Amino acid sequence: MPHGGSLKPANVLARRYGVTGTDSNTVPLAEMIIEELETRYGGKPYAIISNLHRTKLDPNRELEEAAQGDPTAIAAWHRFHESTQKACDSVIKKSGMGLLLDIHGHRHLDQRVELGYLIKGDVLKRSDAELNADMALIGSTCIRDLDKRSPESFAELVRGPKSLGGLLEFRGFRCLPSPSKASPTFMAGYFSGVYDVAAHGSRDGGSVSGIQLECPWNNVRDTPEHQRRFAVALAESLGVYFEVHFGRKLK
């Protein structure tokens, strides 16, 4: 979780450019997701959380924009990504494969859960056949390795009934991309993924795939009750997702 931190130490310079708004309630939401996964499947996932406010550090950007020269912020950026990579390496050593969820919050007018695979919104407007035939596109996504493992087509993996968006929609959460919403509406906004899933997903190799999980405020982050409901739905969905696409049960 790169954008849920609240600490603003005076000895860390404020960032001079870039987005500085916090993703409110993403940390308690993530904690509930961890609880539900542990309760349901008996294992506790790794969680890497930046405690610095985004005015001080943005771990979801390359170092120059992320820390903007401040030595403490630079050190924190390195620690965040080294910790993330160590977690990925540990998962690979134990299981041979894995999934990284980069949890964020958005306030787009279309209040859907947005799944980011490093596929731009205009590219999602293509047909399923066009997506499946574009090997260069598939190879540039953060689920490159998972596409090779899954028995489903690439388009189905991204927006079919057994995609993460499809599974969450089945449990009452509108998603993008998904069977009901294949691509974003013009000018509605869509976050396709940035640094974290590019650096630690499987785009450049490895067997940990990544998904940027952008959670809307309404009905997901706004209250503890809604956070819990989403955490339950996501935990249930991930159980199916792993069985279908990774070919293994979480428990």
CSV table of C-alpha atoms in Angstrom, one decimal:
chain,number,residue,atom,x,y,z
A,1,MET,CA,0.0,0.0,0.0
A,2,PRO,CA,2.0,3.0,-1.2
A,3,HIS,CA,-0.5,5.9,-0.7
A,4,GLY,CA,-2.2,5.2,2.7
A,5,GLY,CA,0.4,6.7,5.0
A,6,SER,CA,-0.1,9.7,7.3
A,7,LEU,CA,3.3,10.6,8.7
A,8,LYS,CA,4.6,14.0,7.8
A,9,PRO,CA,8.0,14.3,9.6
A,10,ALA,CA,9.4,17.8,9.5
A,11,ASN,CA,12.9,16.6,8.5
A,12,VAL,CA,11.6,15.2,5.2
A,13,LEU,CA,11.1,17.8,2.5
A,14,ALA,CA,7.7,18.1,0.9
A,15,ARG,CA,7.5,16.9,-2.7
A,16,ARG,CA,7.4,19.8,-5.1
A,17,TYR,CA,5.5,18.2,-8.0
A,18,GLY,CA,3.3,15.2,-8.7
A,19,VAL,CA,0.2,13.9,-7.1
A,20,THR,CA,0.2,14.3,-3.3
A,21,GLY,CA,-3.3,13.3,-2.2
A,22,THR,CA,-3.6,10.3,0.1
A,23,ASP,CA,-5.7,7.2,-0.6
A,24,SER,CA,-7.9,7.4,2.5
A,25,ASN,CA,-8.8,4.2,4.3
A,26,THR,CA,-6.7,1.9,2.2
A,27,VAL,CA,-4.6,0.7,5.2
A,28,PRO,CA,-7.6,-0.4,7.3
A,29,LEU,CA,-9.1,-1.9,4.2
A,30,ALA,CA,-5.9,-3.9,3.5
A,31,GLU,CA,-5.8,-5.0,7.1
A,32,MET,CA,-9.3,-6.4,6.8
A,33,ILE,CA,-8.4,-8.2,3.5
A,34,ILE,CA,-5.4,-9.8,5.2
A,35,GLU,CA,-7.6,-10.9,8.1
A,36,GLU,CA,-10.2,-12.5,5.7
A,37,LEU,CA,-7.5,-14.3,3.7
A,38,GLU,CA,-5.9,-15.6,6.9
A,39,THR,CA,-9.2,-16.7,8.3
A,40,ARG,CA,-10.4,-18.4,5.1
A,41,TYR,CA,-7.2,-20.0,3.9
A,42,GLY,CA,-4.9,-20.3,6.9
A,43,GLY,CA,-2.0,-18.2,5.6
A,44,LYS,CA,-1.1,-14.6,6.1
A,45,PRO,CA,-0.1,-12.7,3.0
A,46,TYR,CA,2.8,-10.2,3.0
A,47,ALA,CA,1.8,-6.6,3.4
A,48,ILE,CA,4.2,-3.7,2.5
A,49,ILE,CA,2.8,-0.4,3.7
A,50,SER,CA,4.4,3.1,3.3
A,51,ASN,CA,3.7,5.1,6.5
A,52,LEU,CA,4.9,8.4,5.0
A,53,HIS,CA,2.2,10.7,3.6
A,54,ARG,CA,2.3,11.1,-0.1
A,55,THR,CA,3.4,14.7,0.3
A,56,LYS,CA,6.7,13.3,1.5
A,57,LEU,CA,7.0,10.1,-0.6
A,58,ASP,CA,5.2,8.4,-3.5
A,59,PRO,CA,6.5,4.8,-3.7
A,60,ASN,CA,4.4,4.2,-6.8
A,61,ARG,CA,6.7,6.3,-8.9
A,62,GLU,CA,10.3,6.1,-10.1
A,63,LEU,CA,12.8,7.4,-7.6
A,64,GLU,CA,13.3,10.9,-8.9
A,65,GLU,CA,9.6,11.8,-8.8
A,66,ALA,CA,8.9,9.7,-5.8
A,67,ALA,CA,11.4,11.3,-3.4
A,68,GLN,CA,12.6,14.4,-5.2
A,69,GLY,CA,16.0,14.4,-3.7
A,70,ASP,CA,15.3,14.1,0.0
A,71,PRO,CA,17.7,11.6,1.5
A,72,THR,CA,15.2,10.2,4.0
A,73,ALA,CA,12.6,9.8,1.4
A,74,ILE,CA,15.1,8.1,-0.9
A,75,ALA,CA,16.0,5.6,1.8
A,76,ALA,CA,12.3,4.9,2.5
A,77,TRP,CA,11.7,4.4,-1.2
A,78,HIS,CA,14.5,1.8,-1.4
A,79,ARG,CA,13.2,0.1,1.7
A,80,PHE,CA,9.7,-0.1,0.3
A,81,HIS,CA,10.7,-1.7,-2.9
A,82,GLU,CA,13.4,-3.9,-1.4
A,83,SER,CA,10.8,-5.2,1.1
A,84,THR,CA,8.4,-5.8,-1.8
A,85,GLN,CA,10.9,-7.7,-3.8
A,86,LYS,CA,12.0,-9.8,-0.8
A,87,ALA,CA,8.3,-10.7,-0.2
A,88,CYS,CA,8.0,-11.7,-3.9
A,89,ASP,CA,11.2,-13.8,-3.8
A,90,SER,CA,9.9,-15.6,-0.6
A,91,VAL,CA,6.6,-16.4,-2.3
A,92,ILE,CA,8.4,-17.8,-5.4
A,93,LYS,CA,10.8,-19.9,-3.2
A,94,LYS,CA,7.8,-21.4,-1.3
A,95,SER,CA,5.2,-21.7,-4.0
A,96,GLY,CA,6.9,-21.1,-7.4
A,97,MET,CA,4.3,-18.4,-8.3
A,98,GLY,CA,2.3,-15.6,-6.8
A,99,LEU,CA,0.1,-12.6,-7.1
A,100,LEU,CA,0.8,-9.0,-5.9
A,101,LEU,CA,-2.1,-6.7,-5.3
A,102,ASP,CA,-1.2,-3.0,-5.3
A,103,ILE,CA,-4.1,-1.5,-3.3
A,104,HIS,CA,-5.1,2.1,-4.0
A,105,GLY,CA,-8.2,4.4,-3.8
A,106,HIS,CA,-9.8,6.5,-6.4
A,107,ARG,CA,-12.7,9.0,-6.6
A,108,HIS,CA,-13.6,8.8,-10.3
A,109,LEU,CA,-17.2,9.7,-11.1
A,110,ASP,CA,-17.8,6.1,-12.2
A,111,GLN,CA,-17.4,4.4,-8.8
A,112,ARG,CA,-16.2,1.0,-9.8
A,113,VAL,CA,-13.3,-1.2,-8.6
A,114,GLU,CA,-10.7,-0.7,-11.2
A,115,LEU,CA,-8.2,-3.5,-12.0
A,116,GLY,CA,-5.0,-2.3,-13.6
A,117,TYR,CA,-2.9,-4.6,-15.8
A,118,LEU,CA,-0.7,-2.0,-17.5
A,119,ILE,CA,-3.3,-1.9,-20.3
A,120,LYS,CA,-4.4,1.6,-21.2
A,121,GLY,CA,-8.1,2.4,-21.3
A,122,ASP,CA,-8.2,3.0,-25.1
A,123,VAL,CA,-6.6,-0.4,-25.7
A,124,LEU,CA,-9.3,-2.1,-23.6
A,125,LYS,CA,-11.8,-0.9,-26.3
A,126,ARG,CA,-10.5,-3.5,-28.7
A,127,SER,CA,-12.4,-6.7,-29.2
A,128,ASP,CA,-11.5,-9.9,-27.3
A,129,ALA,CA,-10.0,-11.4,-30.5
A,130,GLU,CA,-7.8,-8.4,-31.0
A,131,LEU,CA,-6.5,-8.5,-27.5
A,132,ASN,CA,-5.8,-12.2,-27.7
A,133,ALA,CA,-3.9,-11.8,-30.9
A,134,ASP,CA,-1.6,-9.0,-29.7
A,135,MET,CA,1.3,-10.9,-28.2
A,136,ALA,CA,3.4,-7.7,-27.8
A,137,LEU,CA,0.6,-6.2,-25.6
A,138,ILE,CA,0.3,-9.4,-23.6
A,139,GLY,CA,4.0,-9.4,-23.0
A,140,SER,CA,3.9,-5.8,-21.7
A,141,THR,CA,1.4,-6.5,-19.0
A,142,CYS,CA,2.0,-7.2,-15.3
A,143,ILE,CA,0.2,-10.5,-15.6
A,144,ARG,CA,2.4,-11.8,-18.4
A,145,ASP,CA,3.4,-14.9,-16.5
A,146,LEU,CA,-0.2,-15.6,-15.3
A,147,ASP,CA,-1.4,-15.5,-18.9
A,148,LYS,CA,0.9,-18.4,-19.7
A,149,ARG,CA,-0.4,-20.4,-16.7
A,150,SER,CA,-4.1,-19.7,-17.1
A,151,PRO,CA,-6.3,-22.0,-19.3
A,152,GLU,CA,-8.4,-19.0,-20.1
A,153,SER,CA,-7.7,-16.6,-23.0
A,154,PHE,CA,-6.0,-13.3,-22.3
A,155,ALA,CA,-9.2,-11.4,-22.8
A,156,GLU,CA,-11.0,-13.7,-20.4
A,157,LEU,CA,-8.3,-13.3,-17.8
A,158,VAL,CA,-8.7,-9.6,-18.0
A,159,ARG,CA,-12.5,-9.2,-18.3
A,160,GLY,CA,-14.2,-12.5,-18.5
A,161,PRO,CA,-16.5,-14.1,-15.8
A,162,LYS,CA,-13.6,-15.6,-14.0
A,163,SER,CA,-11.4,-12.5,-14.2
A,164,LEU,CA,-10.9,-10.8,-10.9
A,165,GLY,CA,-13.3,-8.1,-12.0
A,166,GLY,CA,-15.9,-10.7,-13.0
A,167,LEU,CA,-15.6,-12.6,-9.7
A,168,LEU,CA,-16.0,-9.4,-7.7
A,169,GLU,CA,-19.0,-8.4,-9.8
A,170,PHE,CA,-20.6,-11.7,-9.1
A,171,ARG,CA,-20.3,-10.8,-5.4
A,172,GLY,CA,-21.9,-7.4,-5.8
A,173,PHE,CA,-19.1,-5.0,-6.7
A,174,ARG,CA,-19.1,-3.2,-10.0
A,175,CYS,CA,-15.7,-3.5,-11.7
A,176,LEU,CA,-13.7,-2.3,-14.7
A,177,PRO,CA,-12.6,-4.2,-16.7
A,178,SER,CA,-15.3,-6.9,-16.3
A,179,PRO,CA,-18.0,-8.7,-18.2
A,180,SER,CA,-20.3,-5.8,-17.8
A,181,LYS,CA,-17.8,-3.0,-18.4
A,182,ALA,CA,-15.0,-4.0,-20.8
A,183,SER,CA,-13.5,-0.6,-21.1
A,184,PRO,CA,-13.8,2.9,-19.5
A,185,THR,CA,-16.3,5.4,-20.7
A,186,PHE,CA,-14.7,8.4,-22.5
A,187,MET,CA,-13.3,10.9,-20.0
A,188,ALA,CA,-14.6,8.9,-17.0
A,189,GLY,CA,-11.1,8.1,-15.7
A,190,TYR,CA,-9.3,4.7,-15.3
A,191,PHE,CA,-6.1,3.8,-13.6
A,192,SER,CA,-4.3,1.1,-15.5
A,193,GLY,CA,-1.3,0.6,-13.2
A,194,VAL,CA,2.0,2.5,-12.6
A,195,TYR,CA,5.4,1.7,-11.1
A,196,ASP,CA,4.7,-0.9,-8.4
A,197,VAL,CA,3.0,-3.5,-10.7
A,198,ALA,CA,5.5,-2.7,-13.5
A,199,ALA,CA,8.5,-3.2,-11.2
A,200,HIS,CA,7.2,-6.2,-9.2
A,201,GLY,CA,4.7,-7.9,-11.5
A,202,SER,CA,5.7,-10.3,-14.3
A,203,ARG,CA,6.1,-7.8,-17.2
A,204,ASP,CA,9.9,-8.1,-17.1
A,205,GLY,CA,10.0,-11.7,-16.1
A,206,GLY,CA,9.5,-13.7,-12.9
A,207,SER,CA,6.5,-15.7,-11.7
A,208,VAL,CA,4.7,-13.1,-9.5
A,209,SER,CA,2.0,-11.3,-11.5
A,210,GLY,CA,0.6,-8.0,-10.3
A,211,ILE,CA,-2.7,-6.2,-10.4
A,212,GLN,CA,-3.3,-2.6,-9.4
A,213,LEU,CA,-6.5,-2.7,-7.3
A,214,GLU,CA,-8.1,0.8,-7.3
A,215,CYS,CA,-10.9,0.9,-4.8
A,216,PRO,CA,-13.7,3.5,-5.0
A,217,TRP,CA,-14.8,5.5,-2.0
A,218,ASN,CA,-18.5,4.7,-2.1
A,219,ASN,CA,-19.4,1.3,-0.8
A,220,VAL,CA,-15.8,0.1,-0.5
A,221,ARG,CA,-13.6,2.5,1.6
A,222,ASP,CA,-16.2,4.8,3.1
A,223,THR,CA,-17.2,2.8,6.2
A,224,PRO,CA,-15.8,-0.1,8.2
A,225,GLU,CA,-18.8,-2.1,7.3
A,226,HIS,CA,-18.3,-1.6,3.6
A,227,GLN,CA,-14.6,-2.3,4.0
A,228,ARG,CA,-15.4,-5.7,5.6
A,229,ARG,CA,-17.9,-6.6,3.0
A,230,PHE,CA,-15.4,-5.9,0.2
A,231,ALA,CA,-12.6,-7.8,2.1
A,232,VAL,CA,-14.9,-10.9,2.3
A,233,ALA,CA,-15.8,-10.6,-1.4
A,234,LEU,CA,-12.2,-10.2,-2.4
A,235,ALA,CA,-11.0,-13.2,-0.3
A,236,GLU,CA,-13.7,-15.4,-1.8
A,237,SER,CA,-12.9,-14.2,-5.3
A,238,LEU,CA,-9.2,-14.9,-4.9
A,239,GLY,CA,-9.9,-18.4,-3.8
A,240,VAL,CA,-11.7,-19.0,-7.1
A,241,TYR,CA,-9.1,-17.0,-9.1
A,242,PHE,CA,-6.2,-19.0,-7.9
A,243,GLU,CA,-7.9,-22.3,-8.6
A,244,VAL,CA,-8.9,-21.3,-12.1
A,245,HIS,CA,-5.8,-19.4,-13.3
A,246,PHE,CA,-3.0,-20.6,-11.1
A,247,GLY,CA,-4.3,-24.2,-11.0
A,248,ARG,CA,-4.0,-24.5,-7.3
A,249,LYS,CA,-6.1,-23.9,-4.2
A,250,LEU,CA,-5.1,-21.3,-1.7
A,251,LYS,CA,-6.0,-23.6,1.2
